[in-house]
PDB file of C-alpha atoms in Angstrom:
ATOM      1  CA  MET L   1     -47.866   4.125 -47.037  1.00 82.00           C
ATOM      2  CA  GLU L   2     -46.704   5.470 -43.668  1.00 91.00           C
ATOM      3  CA  PRO L   3     -47.548   3.143 -40.731  1.00 96.00           C
ATOM      4  CA  ILE L   4     -50.118   4.346 -38.212  1.00 97.00           C
ATOM      5  CA  ILE L   5     -47.924   3.018 -35.382  1.00 98.00           C
ATOM      6  CA  THR L   6     -44.169   2.426 -35.478  1.00 98.00           C
ATOM      7  CA  ALA L   7     -42.070   1.168 -32.561  1.00 98.00           C
ATOM      8  CA  ARG L   8     -38.312   0.682 -32.646  1.00 97.00           C
ATOM      9  CA  ASN L   9     -36.504  -0.875 -29.675  1.00 97.00           C
ATOM     10  CA  LEU L  10     -39.362   0.398 -27.497  1.00 97.00           C
ATOM     11  CA  MET L  11     -39.003  -0.028 -23.749  1.00 97.00           C
ATOM     12  CA  LEU L  12     -41.870   0.741 -21.356  1.00 97.00           C
ATOM     13  CA  SER L  13     -41.532   0.642 -17.590  1.00 96.00           C
ATOM     14  CA  TYR L  14     -42.981   1.746 -14.280  1.00 92.00           C
ATOM     15  CA  GLU L  15     -40.001   3.177 -12.361  1.00 86.00           C
ATOM     16  CA  ASN L  16     -37.483   0.290 -12.483  1.00 85.00           C
ATOM     17  CA  ASP L  17     -40.007  -2.411 -13.431  1.00 93.00           C
ATOM     18  CA  VAL L  18     -39.554  -3.061 -17.165  1.00 94.00           C
ATOM     19  CA  ILE L  19     -42.840  -4.152 -18.781  1.00 96.00           C
ATOM     20  CA  ILE L  20     -42.052  -4.032 -22.521  1.00 97.00           C
ATOM     21  CA  LYS L  21     -38.456  -4.476 -23.680  1.00 94.00           C
ATOM     22  CA  GLY L  22     -37.024  -3.850 -27.122  1.00 92.00           C
ATOM     23  CA  ALA L  23     -40.304  -3.951 -29.062  1.00 95.00           C
ATOM     24  CA  ASN L  24     -40.273  -3.471 -32.829  1.00 96.00           C
ATOM     25  CA  LEU L  25     -43.549  -3.275 -34.730  1.00 95.00           C
ATOM     26  CA  ASP L  26     -45.370  -1.580 -37.581  1.00 97.00           C
ATOM     27  CA  ILE L  27     -49.152  -1.246 -37.697  1.00 98.00           C
ATOM     28  CA  LYS L  28     -50.416  -0.157 -41.092  1.00 97.00           C
ATOM     29  CA  PRO L  29     -53.512   1.875 -42.021  1.00 97.00           C
ATOM     30  CA  ASN L  30     -56.693  -0.245 -41.882  1.00 96.00           C
ATOM     31  CA  ASP L  31     -54.981  -3.066 -39.962  1.00 97.00           C
ATOM     32  CA  PHE L  32     -57.045  -4.982 -37.402  1.00 97.00           C
ATOM     33  CA  ILE L  33     -54.655  -5.959 -34.611  1.00 97.00           C
ATOM     34  CA  PHE L  34     -55.224  -8.164 -31.588  1.00 97.00           C
ATOM     35  CA  ILE L  35     -52.777  -7.809 -28.701  1.00 97.00           C
ATOM     36  CA  THR L  36     -52.884 -10.902 -26.512  1.00 96.00           C
ATOM     37  CA  GLY L  37     -50.970 -12.339 -23.586  1.00 95.00           C
ATOM     38  CA  LYS L  38     -51.372 -13.452 -20.001  1.00 94.00           C
ATOM     39  CA  SER L  39     -52.703 -11.127 -17.305  1.00 92.00           C
ATOM     40  CA  GLY L  40     -49.943  -8.739 -16.299  1.00 91.00           C
ATOM     41  CA  SER L  41     -47.971  -9.296 -19.496  1.00 95.00           C
ATOM     42  CA  GLY L  42     -48.144  -5.629 -20.496  1.00 95.00           C
ATOM     43  CA  LYS L  43     -51.042  -5.524 -22.970  1.00 96.00           C
ATOM     44  CA  SER L  44     -52.753  -2.491 -21.437  1.00 94.00           C
ATOM     45  CA  THR L  45     -49.397  -0.813 -20.812  1.00 96.00           C
ATOM     46  CA  LEU L  46     -48.569  -1.043 -24.508  1.00 97.00           C
ATOM     47  CA  LEU L  47     -52.000   0.323 -25.441  1.00 97.00           C
ATOM     48  CA  LYS L  48     -51.573   3.243 -23.019  1.00 96.00           C
ATOM     49  CA  SER L  49     -48.297   4.141 -24.709  1.00 97.00           C
ATOM     50  CA  PHE L  50     -50.148   4.496 -28.019  1.00 97.00           C
ATOM     51  CA  TYR L  51     -52.223   7.405 -26.682  1.00 96.00           C
ATOM     52  CA  GLY L  52     -49.474   8.966 -24.607  1.00 96.00           C
ATOM     53  CA  ASP L  53     -50.579   7.866 -21.144  1.00 95.00           C
ATOM     54  CA  ILE L  54     -47.166   6.232 -20.667  1.00 95.00           C
ATOM     55  CA  SER L  55     -43.981   7.630 -22.210  1.00 94.00           C
ATOM     56  CA  PRO L  56     -41.254   5.490 -23.784  1.00 96.00           C
ATOM     57  CA  LYS L  57     -38.418   4.735 -21.387  1.00 95.00           C
ATOM     58  CA  MET L  58     -36.112   3.981 -24.305  1.00 96.00           C
ATOM     59  CA  GLY L  59     -36.415   3.532 -28.055  1.00 97.00           C
ATOM     60  CA  GLU L  60     -38.795   5.262 -30.445  1.00 97.00           C
ATOM     61  CA  LEU L  61     -42.588   5.339 -30.755  1.00 98.00           C
ATOM     62  CA  LYS L  62     -44.589   7.139 -33.446  1.00 98.00           C
ATOM     63  CA  VAL L  63     -48.388   7.191 -33.638  1.00 98.00           C
ATOM     64  CA  CYS L  64     -50.207   8.856 -36.538  1.00 96.00           C
ATOM     65  CA  MET L  65     -46.818  10.192 -37.702  1.00 94.00           C
ATOM     66  CA  THR L  66     -46.290  11.923 -34.331  1.00 96.00           C
ATOM     67  CA  SER L  67     -43.335  11.052 -32.120  1.00 97.00           C
ATOM     68  CA  LEU L  68     -44.324  10.223 -28.541  1.00 97.00           C
ATOM     69  CA  ASN L  69     -40.773  10.685 -27.277  1.00 95.00           C
ATOM     70  CA  ASP L  70     -40.854  13.782 -25.048  1.00 92.00           C
ATOM     71  CA  ILE L  71     -44.094  14.960 -26.674  1.00 95.00           C
ATOM     72  CA  SER L  72     -45.450  18.351 -25.552  1.00 96.00           C
ATOM     73  CA  ASP L  73     -48.924  18.672 -24.012  1.00 95.00           C
ATOM     74  CA  LYS L  74     -50.049  20.656 -27.057  1.00 95.00           C
ATOM     75  CA  ASN L  75     -48.933  18.015 -29.547  1.00 96.00           C
ATOM     76  CA  LEU L  76     -50.353  15.235 -27.372  1.00 96.00           C
ATOM     77  CA  ASN L  77     -53.768  16.925 -27.449  1.00 93.00           C
ATOM     78  CA  ILE L  78     -53.519  17.204 -31.249  1.00 93.00           C
ATOM     79  CA  LEU L  79     -52.599  13.505 -31.498  1.00 95.00           C
ATOM     80  CA  ARG L  80     -55.522  12.437 -29.301  1.00 93.00           C
ATOM     81  CA  GLN L  81     -57.910  14.125 -31.715  1.00 92.00           C
ATOM     82  CA  LYS L  82     -56.828  11.458 -34.242  1.00 95.00           C
ATOM     83  CA  VAL L  83     -57.363   8.568 -31.816  1.00 96.00           C
ATOM     84  CA  GLY L  84     -60.511   6.967 -30.408  1.00 96.00           C
ATOM     85  CA  ILE L  85     -60.422   4.891 -27.202  1.00 96.00           C
ATOM     86  CA  ILE L  86     -62.832   2.263 -25.880  1.00 96.00           C
ATOM     87  CA  PHE L  87     -62.359   1.030 -22.317  1.00 92.00           C
ATOM     88  CA  GLN L  88     -63.667  -2.130 -20.664  1.00 90.00           C
ATOM     89  CA  ASN L  89     -65.516  -0.088 -18.032  1.00 91.00           C
ATOM     90  CA  TYR L  90     -67.049   2.309 -20.620  1.00 94.00           C
ATOM     91  CA  ARG L  91     -66.036   5.567 -18.813  1.00 94.00           C
ATOM     92  CA  LEU L  92     -69.216   7.391 -19.713  1.00 97.00           C
ATOM     93  CA  ILE L  93     -70.220  10.543 -17.824  1.00 97.00           C
ATOM     94  CA  ASN L  94     -73.198   9.502 -15.687  1.00 97.00           C
ATOM     95  CA  GLU L  95     -74.522  13.070 -15.391  1.00 98.00           C
ATOM     96  CA  TRP L  96     -74.765  13.433 -19.184  1.00 98.00           C
ATOM     97  CA  ASN L  97     -77.303  11.760 -21.422  1.00 98.00           C
ATOM     98  CA  VAL L  98     -76.312   9.428 -24.252  1.00 98.00           C
ATOM     99  CA  GLU L  99     -76.356  12.140 -26.912  1.00 98.00           C
ATOM    100  CA  LYS L 100     -74.084  14.465 -24.942  1.00 97.00           C
ATOM    101  CA  ASN L 101     -71.680  11.622 -24.051  1.00 97.00           C
ATOM    102  CA  VAL L 102     -71.200  10.821 -27.724  1.00 97.00           C
ATOM    103  CA  MET L 103     -70.835  14.518 -28.495  1.00 97.00           C
ATOM    104  CA  LEU L 104     -67.894  14.950 -26.101  1.00 95.00           C
ATOM    105  CA  PRO L 105     -65.031  14.567 -28.660  1.00 94.00           C
ATOM    106  CA  LEU L 106     -66.784  17.027 -30.970  1.00 95.00           C
ATOM    107  CA  ILE L 107     -67.207  19.537 -28.135  1.00 93.00           C
ATOM    108  CA  ILE L 108     -63.475  19.244 -27.439  1.00 90.00           C
ATOM    109  CA  LYS L 109     -62.699  19.874 -31.117  1.00 89.00           C
ATOM    110  CA  GLY L 110     -64.944  22.954 -31.126  1.00 92.00           C
ATOM    111  CA  ILE L 111     -67.377  21.593 -33.729  1.00 93.00           C
ATOM    112  CA  SER L 112     -70.624  23.550 -33.959  1.00 95.00           C
ATOM    113  CA  HIS L 113     -73.645  22.213 -32.077  1.00 94.00           C
ATOM    114  CA  GLY L 114     -75.678  21.656 -35.233  1.00 95.00           C
ATOM    115  CA  VAL L 115     -72.955  19.660 -37.002  1.00 96.00           C
ATOM    116  CA  SER L 116     -72.224  17.733 -33.802  1.00 96.00           C
ATOM    117  CA  LYS L 117     -75.876  16.842 -33.296  1.00 96.00           C
ATOM    118  CA  ALA L 118     -76.176  15.486 -36.847  1.00 96.00           C
ATOM    119  CA  GLN L 119     -72.972  13.438 -36.492  1.00 95.00           C
ATOM    120  CA  VAL L 120     -74.112  12.008 -33.158  1.00 97.00           C
ATOM    121  CA  ALA L 121     -77.508  11.026 -34.559  1.00 97.00           C
ATOM    122  CA  LYS L 122     -75.824   9.179 -37.431  1.00 95.00           C
ATOM    123  CA  LEU L 123     -73.512   7.284 -35.075  1.00 95.00           C
ATOM    124  CA  LEU L 124     -76.259   6.404 -32.597  1.00 96.00           C
ATOM    125  CA  LYS L 125     -78.325   5.040 -35.452  1.00 95.00           C
ATOM    126  CA  HIS L 126     -75.330   2.966 -36.563  1.00 92.00           C
ATOM    127  CA  VAL L 127     -74.991   1.367 -33.096  1.00 94.00           C
ATOM    128  CA  ASN L 128     -78.790   1.053 -32.739  1.00 94.00           C
ATOM    129  CA  MET L 129     -79.001   3.479 -29.811  1.00 96.00           C
ATOM    130  CA  LEU L 130     -80.732   6.478 -31.389  1.00 97.00           C
ATOM    131  CA  HIS L 131     -83.953   5.613 -29.548  1.00 97.00           C
ATOM    132  CA  LYS L 132     -82.094   6.029 -26.241  1.00 97.00           C
ATOM    133  CA  ALA L 133     -80.369   9.350 -26.983  1.00 98.00           C
ATOM    134  CA  ASP L 134     -82.073  11.019 -23.996  1.00 98.00           C
ATOM    135  CA  LYS L 135     -81.303   8.200 -21.537  1.00 98.00           C
ATOM    136  CA  TYR L 136     -78.479   8.332 -18.993  1.00 98.00           C
ATOM    137  CA  PRO L 137     -75.700   5.717 -18.680  1.00 97.00           C
ATOM    138  CA  LEU L 138     -77.040   4.178 -15.473  1.00 97.00           C
ATOM    139  CA  GLU L 139     -80.352   3.518 -17.247  1.00 98.00           C
ATOM    140  CA  LEU L 140     -78.574   1.303 -19.809  1.00 97.00           C
ATOM    141  CA  SER L 141     -77.310  -2.272 -19.807  1.00 96.00           C
ATOM    142  CA  GLY L 142     -73.579  -2.957 -20.042  1.00 95.00           C
ATOM    143  CA  GLY L 143     -73.869  -3.820 -23.719  1.00 95.00           C
ATOM    144  CA  GLU L 144     -75.771  -0.610 -24.415  1.00 96.00           C
ATOM    145  CA  GLN L 145     -73.201   1.468 -22.532  1.00 96.00           C
ATOM    146  CA  GLN L 146     -70.397  -0.103 -24.565  1.00 95.00           C
ATOM    147  CA  ARG L 147     -72.222   0.714 -27.818  1.00 95.00           C
ATOM    148  CA  VAL L 148     -72.506   4.335 -26.659  1.00 97.00           C
ATOM    149  CA  ALA L 149     -68.795   4.293 -25.794  1.00 96.00           C
ATOM    150  CA  MET L 150     -68.041   3.026 -29.295  1.00 95.00           C
ATOM    151  CA  ALA L 151     -70.141   5.750 -30.898  1.00 96.00           C
ATOM    152  CA  ARG L 152     -68.267   8.325 -28.789  1.00 96.00           C
ATOM    153  CA  ALA L 153     -64.897   6.872 -29.809  1.00 96.00           C
ATOM    154  CA  LEU L 154     -65.836   7.156 -33.495  1.00 95.00           C
ATOM    155  CA  ALA L 155     -67.504  10.591 -33.264  1.00 94.00           C
ATOM    156  CA  HIS L 156     -64.465  12.560 -34.461  1.00 93.00           C
ATOM    157  CA  ASN L 157     -63.605  10.119 -37.300  1.00 92.00           C
ATOM    158  CA  PRO L 158     -60.346   8.871 -35.738  1.00 95.00           C
ATOM    159  CA  LEU L 159     -57.577   7.345 -37.802  1.00 96.00           C
ATOM    160  CA  LEU L 160     -56.893   4.872 -35.002  1.00 97.00           C
ATOM    161  CA  LEU L 161     -59.268   3.109 -32.599  1.00 98.00           C
ATOM    162  CA  LEU L 162     -57.749   1.622 -29.435  1.00 98.00           C
ATOM    163  CA  CYS L 163     -59.837  -0.893 -27.482  1.00 97.00           C
ATOM    164  CA  ASP L 164     -58.917  -2.218 -24.027  1.00 96.00           C
ATOM    165  CA  GLU L 165     -60.855  -5.462 -23.385  1.00 94.00           C
ATOM    166  CA  PRO L 166     -63.975  -3.974 -25.039  1.00 94.00           C
ATOM    167  CA  THR L 167     -66.092  -7.104 -24.452  1.00 93.00           C
ATOM    168  CA  GLY L 168     -64.602  -8.175 -21.109  1.00 90.00           C
ATOM    169  CA  ASN L 169     -67.702  -7.290 -19.063  1.00 90.00           C
ATOM    170  CA  LEU L 170     -70.325  -8.279 -21.656  1.00 93.00           C
ATOM    171  CA  ASP L 171     -72.484 -11.317 -22.300  1.00 92.00           C
ATOM    172  CA  GLU L 172     -72.098 -13.348 -25.482  1.00 91.00           C
ATOM    173  CA  TYR L 173     -74.788 -11.492 -27.450  1.00 91.00           C
ATOM    174  CA  SER L 174     -73.487  -8.029 -26.529  1.00 93.00           C
ATOM    175  CA  SER L 175     -69.942  -9.144 -27.325  1.00 92.00           C
ATOM    176  CA  GLU L 176     -71.008 -10.260 -30.801  1.00 91.00           C
ATOM    177  CA  VAL L 177     -72.610  -6.851 -31.393  1.00 92.00           C
ATOM    178  CA  ILE L 178     -69.396  -5.051 -30.401  1.00 94.00           C
ATOM    179  CA  TRP L 179     -67.213  -7.276 -32.634  1.00 94.00           C
ATOM    180  CA  SER L 180     -69.595  -6.666 -35.530  1.00 93.00           C
ATOM    181  CA  LEU L 181     -69.387  -2.894 -35.009  1.00 93.00           C
ATOM    182  CA  LEU L 182     -65.584  -3.024 -34.868  1.00 95.00           C
ATOM    183  CA  ARG L 183     -65.516  -5.015 -38.103  1.00 93.00           C
ATOM    184  CA  SER L 184     -67.739  -2.450 -39.823  1.00 93.00           C
ATOM    185  CA  ALA L 185     -65.488   0.390 -38.583  1.00 93.00           C
ATOM    186  CA  LYS L 186     -62.572  -1.250 -40.368  1.00 94.00           C
ATOM    187  CA  GLU L 187     -64.487  -2.187 -43.508  1.00 93.00           C
ATOM    188  CA  PHE L 188     -66.580   0.941 -44.054  1.00 90.00           C
ATOM    189  CA  LEU L 189     -64.659   3.716 -42.307  1.00 91.00           C
ATOM    190  CA  GLY L 190     -61.126   2.465 -42.977  1.00 93.00           C
ATOM    191  CA  THR L 191     -60.252   2.806 -39.303  1.00 96.00           C
ATOM    192  CA  THR L 192     -57.126   1.119 -37.972  1.00 97.00           C
ATOM    193  CA  ILE L 193     -58.166  -0.953 -34.954  1.00 97.00           C
ATOM    194  CA  VAL L 194     -56.015  -2.241 -32.105  1.00 98.00           C
ATOM    195  CA  VAL L 195     -57.711  -4.484 -29.539  1.00 97.00           C
ATOM    196  CA  VAL L 196     -56.290  -5.774 -26.266  1.00 96.00           C
ATOM    197  CA  THR L 197     -58.086  -8.994 -25.367  1.00 94.00           C
ATOM    198  CA  HIS L 198     -57.680 -12.319 -23.610  1.00 88.00           C
ATOM    199  CA  HIS L 199     -59.846 -14.040 -26.202  1.00 86.00           C
ATOM    200  CA  VAL L 200     -59.799 -13.636 -29.987  1.00 91.00           C
ATOM    201  CA  PRO L 201     -63.322 -14.368 -31.272  1.00 89.00           C
ATOM    202  CA  SER L 202     -63.638 -17.260 -33.702  1.00 84.00           C
ATOM    203  CA  THR L 203     -66.576 -15.669 -35.564  1.00 82.00           C
ATOM    204  CA  LEU L 204     -65.048 -12.315 -36.520  1.00 85.00           C
ATOM    205  CA  ARG L 205     -64.850 -13.102 -40.259  1.00 86.00           C
ATOM    206  CA  ILE L 206     -62.186 -10.525 -41.030  1.00 91.00           C
ATOM    207  CA  ASP L 207     -58.463 -10.486 -41.792  1.00 93.00           C
ATOM    208  CA  TYR L 208     -56.461  -9.607 -38.697  1.00 95.00           C
ATOM    209  CA  ARG L 209     -52.983  -9.778 -37.192  1.00 96.00           C
ATOM    210  CA  ARG L 210     -52.263 -11.107 -33.719  1.00 96.00           C
ATOM    211  CA  LEU L 211     -49.433  -9.905 -31.505  1.00 97.00           C
ATOM    212  CA  LEU L 212     -48.467 -11.906 -28.409  1.00 97.00           C
ATOM    213  CA  ILE L 213     -46.709 -10.303 -25.439  1.00 97.00           C
ATOM    214  CA  GLU L 214     -44.619 -12.772 -23.476  1.00 96.00           C
ATOM    215  CA  ASN L 215     -41.834 -11.989 -21.003  1.00 94.00           C
ATOM    216  CA  GLY L 216     -41.848  -8.371 -22.152  1.00 95.00           C
ATOM    217  CA  GLU L 217     -41.322  -9.282 -25.809  1.00 96.00           C
ATOM    218  CA  ILE L 218     -43.806  -8.775 -28.657  1.00 96.00           C
ATOM    219  CA  ASN L 219     -44.042 -11.384 -31.392  1.00 95.00           C
ATOM    220  CA  GLU L 220     -46.505 -11.735 -34.258  1.00 95.00           C
ATOM    221  CA  LEU L 221     -48.331 -15.054 -34.478  1.00 93.00           C
ATOM    222  CA  VAL L 222     -48.822 -16.405 -37.999  1.00 81.00           C
TER     223      VAL L 222
END
């Protein structure tokens, strides 16, 4: 089966500052991957490369069977419709209510309002936020905002879910809820999940792989 993400001799840099050097990795469908490393090691940089926010300096990178080397804007937009992203700071639109925030990827894809509304209701029920569909982000706790962000990331049934410190701002209870939802996305939706984190939870109860970034190199811990 074709990997969801393939990197060969991948180099990522900001101008002349090399962050990732000579990375080789394969992430398979339905993998659950943790990317760990010290602050400033390049974890978020690597994640950004997976959705085309940073281009390869050298080497090859393919995501969802799409090459990110010199990718056109059109093909990048097509790729991003196969990818969901969850950020540490949620990035919800404060002027939109919960329902419309979750609907955003479906609006971008041109899905009809009726189909979108039904999909959003199903996802909000899954993250236990259906009762707050008419609320606005600033009326929610951090944990609630992150659950809305997760529902939004899953709204268009992505092949790949990228998470940048998804529990970094949350208390222990809210963090456990997010890890549980990520586990169910892998188990029941078959989503490939890549998580950047400083701390791998000990209670996840799921098979996963862990990649460590150190001195610009990526190694798998076994």
